[in-house]
Amino acid sequence: METVITVSVIIAMIMLGVLLIHLLNGRHNERIAAFHYGDALPGVGRRSRKSR
């Protein structure tokens, strides 16, 4: 009987972990979709040419 309870608790914890990871991934994907990755602002992070 103790073995059945132990296995049930382990399975429940695994299911809880899977659910938590699933929810966190969903929130992460929403944040990525909300933030538009585009071109950098002009002059930011770009090297200027020394010779023209």
Tab-separated table of N, CA and C in Angstrom:
chain	number	residue	atom	x	y	z
A	1	MET	N	0.823	-1.195	0.000
A	1	MET	CA	0.000	0.000	0.000
A	1	MET	C	0.866	1.257	0.000
A	2	GLU	N	1.957	1.255	0.736
A	2	GLU	CA	2.847	2.420	0.766
A	2	GLU	C	3.464	2.668	-0.597
A	3	THR	N	3.754	1.600	-1.323
A	3	THR	CA	4.347	1.731	-2.646
A	3	THR	C	3.377	2.434	-3.601
A	4	VAL	N	2.113	2.090	-3.531
A	4	VAL	CA	1.103	2.697	-4.395
A	4	VAL	C	0.987	4.191	-4.097
A	5	ILE	N	1.006	4.551	-2.831
A	5	ILE	CA	0.928	5.963	-2.447
A	5	ILE	C	2.166	6.714	-2.932
A	6	THR	N	3.338	6.126	-2.748
A	6	THR	CA	4.585	6.756	-3.174
A	6	THR	C	4.594	6.979	-4.687
A	7	VAL	N	4.217	5.964	-5.429
A	7	VAL	CA	4.183	6.082	-6.891
A	7	VAL	C	3.148	7.127	-7.307
A	8	SER	N	2.016	7.163	-6.644
A	8	SER	CA	0.981	8.152	-6.957
A	8	SER	C	1.474	9.571	-6.701
A	9	VAL	N	2.180	9.763	-5.601
A	9	VAL	CA	2.715	11.089	-5.280
A	9	VAL	C	3.767	11.498	-6.316
A	10	ILE	N	4.621	10.581	-6.709
A	10	ILE	CA	5.661	10.887	-7.707
A	10	ILE	C	5.010	11.254	-9.038
A	11	ILE	N	4.015	10.497	-9.460
A	11	ILE	CA	3.325	10.793	-10.718
A	11	ILE	C	2.615	12.139	-10.637
A	12	ALA	N	1.997	12.436	-9.501
A	12	ALA	CA	1.319	13.723	-9.334
A	12	ALA	C	2.320	14.877	-9.399
A	13	MET	N	3.485	14.710	-8.800
A	13	MET	CA	4.502	15.764	-8.838
A	13	MET	C	5.020	15.971	-10.260
A	14	ILE	N	5.198	14.888	-11.002
A	14	ILE	CA	5.633	14.998	-12.391
A	14	ILE	C	4.580	15.745	-13.212
A	15	MET	N	3.317	15.407	-13.010
A	15	MET	CA	2.242	16.074	-13.733
A	15	MET	C	2.181	17.564	-13.385
A	16	LEU	N	2.377	17.881	-12.123
A	16	LEU	CA	2.394	19.278	-11.694
A	16	LEU	C	3.554	20.035	-12.344
A	17	GLY	N	4.709	19.412	-12.417
A	17	GLY	CA	5.865	20.025	-13.070
A	17	GLY	C	5.632	20.255	-14.552
A	18	VAL	N	5.035	19.278	-15.220
A	18	VAL	CA	4.730	19.417	-16.643
A	18	VAL	C	3.747	20.567	-16.864
A	19	LEU	N	2.736	20.661	-16.021
A	19	LEU	CA	1.758	21.739	-16.132
A	19	LEU	C	2.417	23.101	-15.907
A	20	LEU	N	3.264	23.198	-14.907
A	20	LEU	CA	3.950	24.452	-14.618
A	20	LEU	C	4.834	24.881	-15.789
A	21	ILE	N	5.593	23.953	-16.346
A	21	ILE	CA	6.458	24.266	-17.485
A	21	ILE	C	5.613	24.698	-18.683
A	22	HIS	N	4.496	24.027	-18.903
A	22	HIS	CA	3.606	24.378	-20.008
A	22	HIS	C	3.069	25.803	-19.852
A	23	LEU	N	2.659	26.173	-18.659
A	23	LEU	CA	2.144	27.519	-18.414
A	23	LEU	C	3.235	28.572	-18.581
A	24	LEU	N	4.426	28.294	-18.082
A	24	LEU	CA	5.522	29.245	-18.210
A	24	LEU	C	5.932	29.429	-19.666
A	25	ASN	N	5.930	28.361	-20.450
A	25	ASN	CA	6.254	28.472	-21.874
A	25	ASN	C	5.212	29.307	-22.597
A	26	GLY	N	3.954	29.148	-22.235
A	26	GLY	CA	2.893	29.949	-22.851
A	26	GLY	C	3.074	31.425	-22.575
A	27	ARG	N	3.400	31.772	-21.350
A	27	ARG	CA	3.632	33.182	-21.009
A	27	ARG	C	4.851	33.722	-21.735
A	28	HIS	N	5.887	32.907	-21.830
A	28	HIS	CA	7.101	33.328	-22.517
A	28	HIS	C	6.801	33.600	-23.992
A	29	ASN	N	6.028	32.727	-24.621
A	29	ASN	CA	5.683	32.919	-26.024
A	29	ASN	C	4.845	34.173	-26.226
A	30	GLU	N	3.964	34.475	-25.281
A	30	GLU	CA	3.166	35.697	-25.373
A	30	GLU	C	4.059	36.938	-25.303
A	31	ARG	N	5.052	36.907	-24.433
A	31	ARG	CA	5.972	38.051	-24.327
A	31	ARG	C	6.768	38.226	-25.601
A	32	ILE	N	7.216	37.113	-26.179
A	32	ILE	CA	7.980	37.197	-27.420
A	32	ILE	C	7.105	37.764	-28.531
A	33	ALA	N	5.852	37.322	-28.605
A	33	ALA	CA	4.949	37.806	-29.650
A	33	ALA	C	4.630	39.291	-29.459
A	34	ALA	N	4.567	39.758	-28.222
A	34	ALA	CA	4.229	41.149	-27.954
A	34	ALA	C	5.388	42.089	-28.263
A	35	PHE	N	6.613	41.604	-28.149
A	35	PHE	CA	7.781	42.441	-28.387
A	35	PHE	C	8.248	42.232	-29.813
A	36	HIS	N	8.155	43.281	-30.618
A	36	HIS	CA	8.527	43.169	-32.021
A	36	HIS	C	10.039	43.307	-32.165
A	37	TYR	N	10.658	42.269	-32.674
A	37	TYR	CA	12.085	42.325	-32.947
A	37	TYR	C	12.256	42.891	-34.346
A	38	GLY	N	12.832	44.046	-34.430
A	38	GLY	CA	13.023	44.661	-35.737
A	38	GLY	C	14.441	45.166	-35.872
A	39	ASP	N	14.602	46.049	-36.835
A	39	ASP	CA	15.916	46.647	-37.035
A	39	ASP	C	16.281	47.501	-35.833
A	40	ALA	N	17.559	47.572	-35.594
A	40	ALA	CA	18.036	48.418	-34.500
A	40	ALA	C	17.787	49.877	-34.853
A	41	LEU	N	17.761	50.709	-33.855
A	41	LEU	CA	17.589	52.127	-34.099
A	41	LEU	C	18.780	52.653	-34.889
A	42	PRO	N	18.556	53.622	-35.740
A	42	PRO	CA	19.671	54.152	-36.537
A	42	PRO	C	20.797	54.659	-35.646
A	43	GLY	N	21.996	54.199	-35.928
A	43	GLY	CA	23.152	54.654	-35.186
A	43	GLY	C	23.406	53.911	-33.892
A	44	VAL	N	22.533	52.999	-33.519
A	44	VAL	CA	22.721	52.273	-32.272
A	44	VAL	C	23.288	50.895	-32.591
A	45	GLY	N	24.454	50.612	-32.054
A	45	GLY	CA	25.042	49.294	-32.219
A	45	GLY	C	25.651	49.046	-33.577
A	46	ARG	N	25.778	50.073	-34.380
A	46	ARG	CA	26.372	49.909	-35.704
A	46	ARG	C	27.683	50.671	-35.761
A	47	ARG	N	28.645	50.080	-36.429
A	47	ARG	CA	29.937	50.751	-36.574
A	47	ARG	C	29.855	51.764	-37.705
A	48	SER	N	30.463	52.877	-37.471
A	48	SER	CA	30.531	53.861	-38.544
A	48	SER	C	31.765	53.575	-39.400
A	49	ARG	N	31.646	53.888	-40.662
A	49	ARG	CA	32.780	53.666	-41.565
A	49	ARG	C	33.787	54.798	-41.404
A	50	LYS	N	35.063	54.417	-41.393
A	50	LYS	CA	36.096	55.434	-41.255
A	50	LYS	C	36.394	56.084	-42.595
A	51	SER	N	36.289	55.324	-43.679
A	51	SER	CA	36.558	55.898	-44.999
A	51	SER	C	35.269	55.900	-45.805
A	52	ARG	N	35.043	56.965	-46.480
A	52	ARG	CA	33.820	57.062	-47.293
A	52	ARG	C	34.151	57.085	-48.750
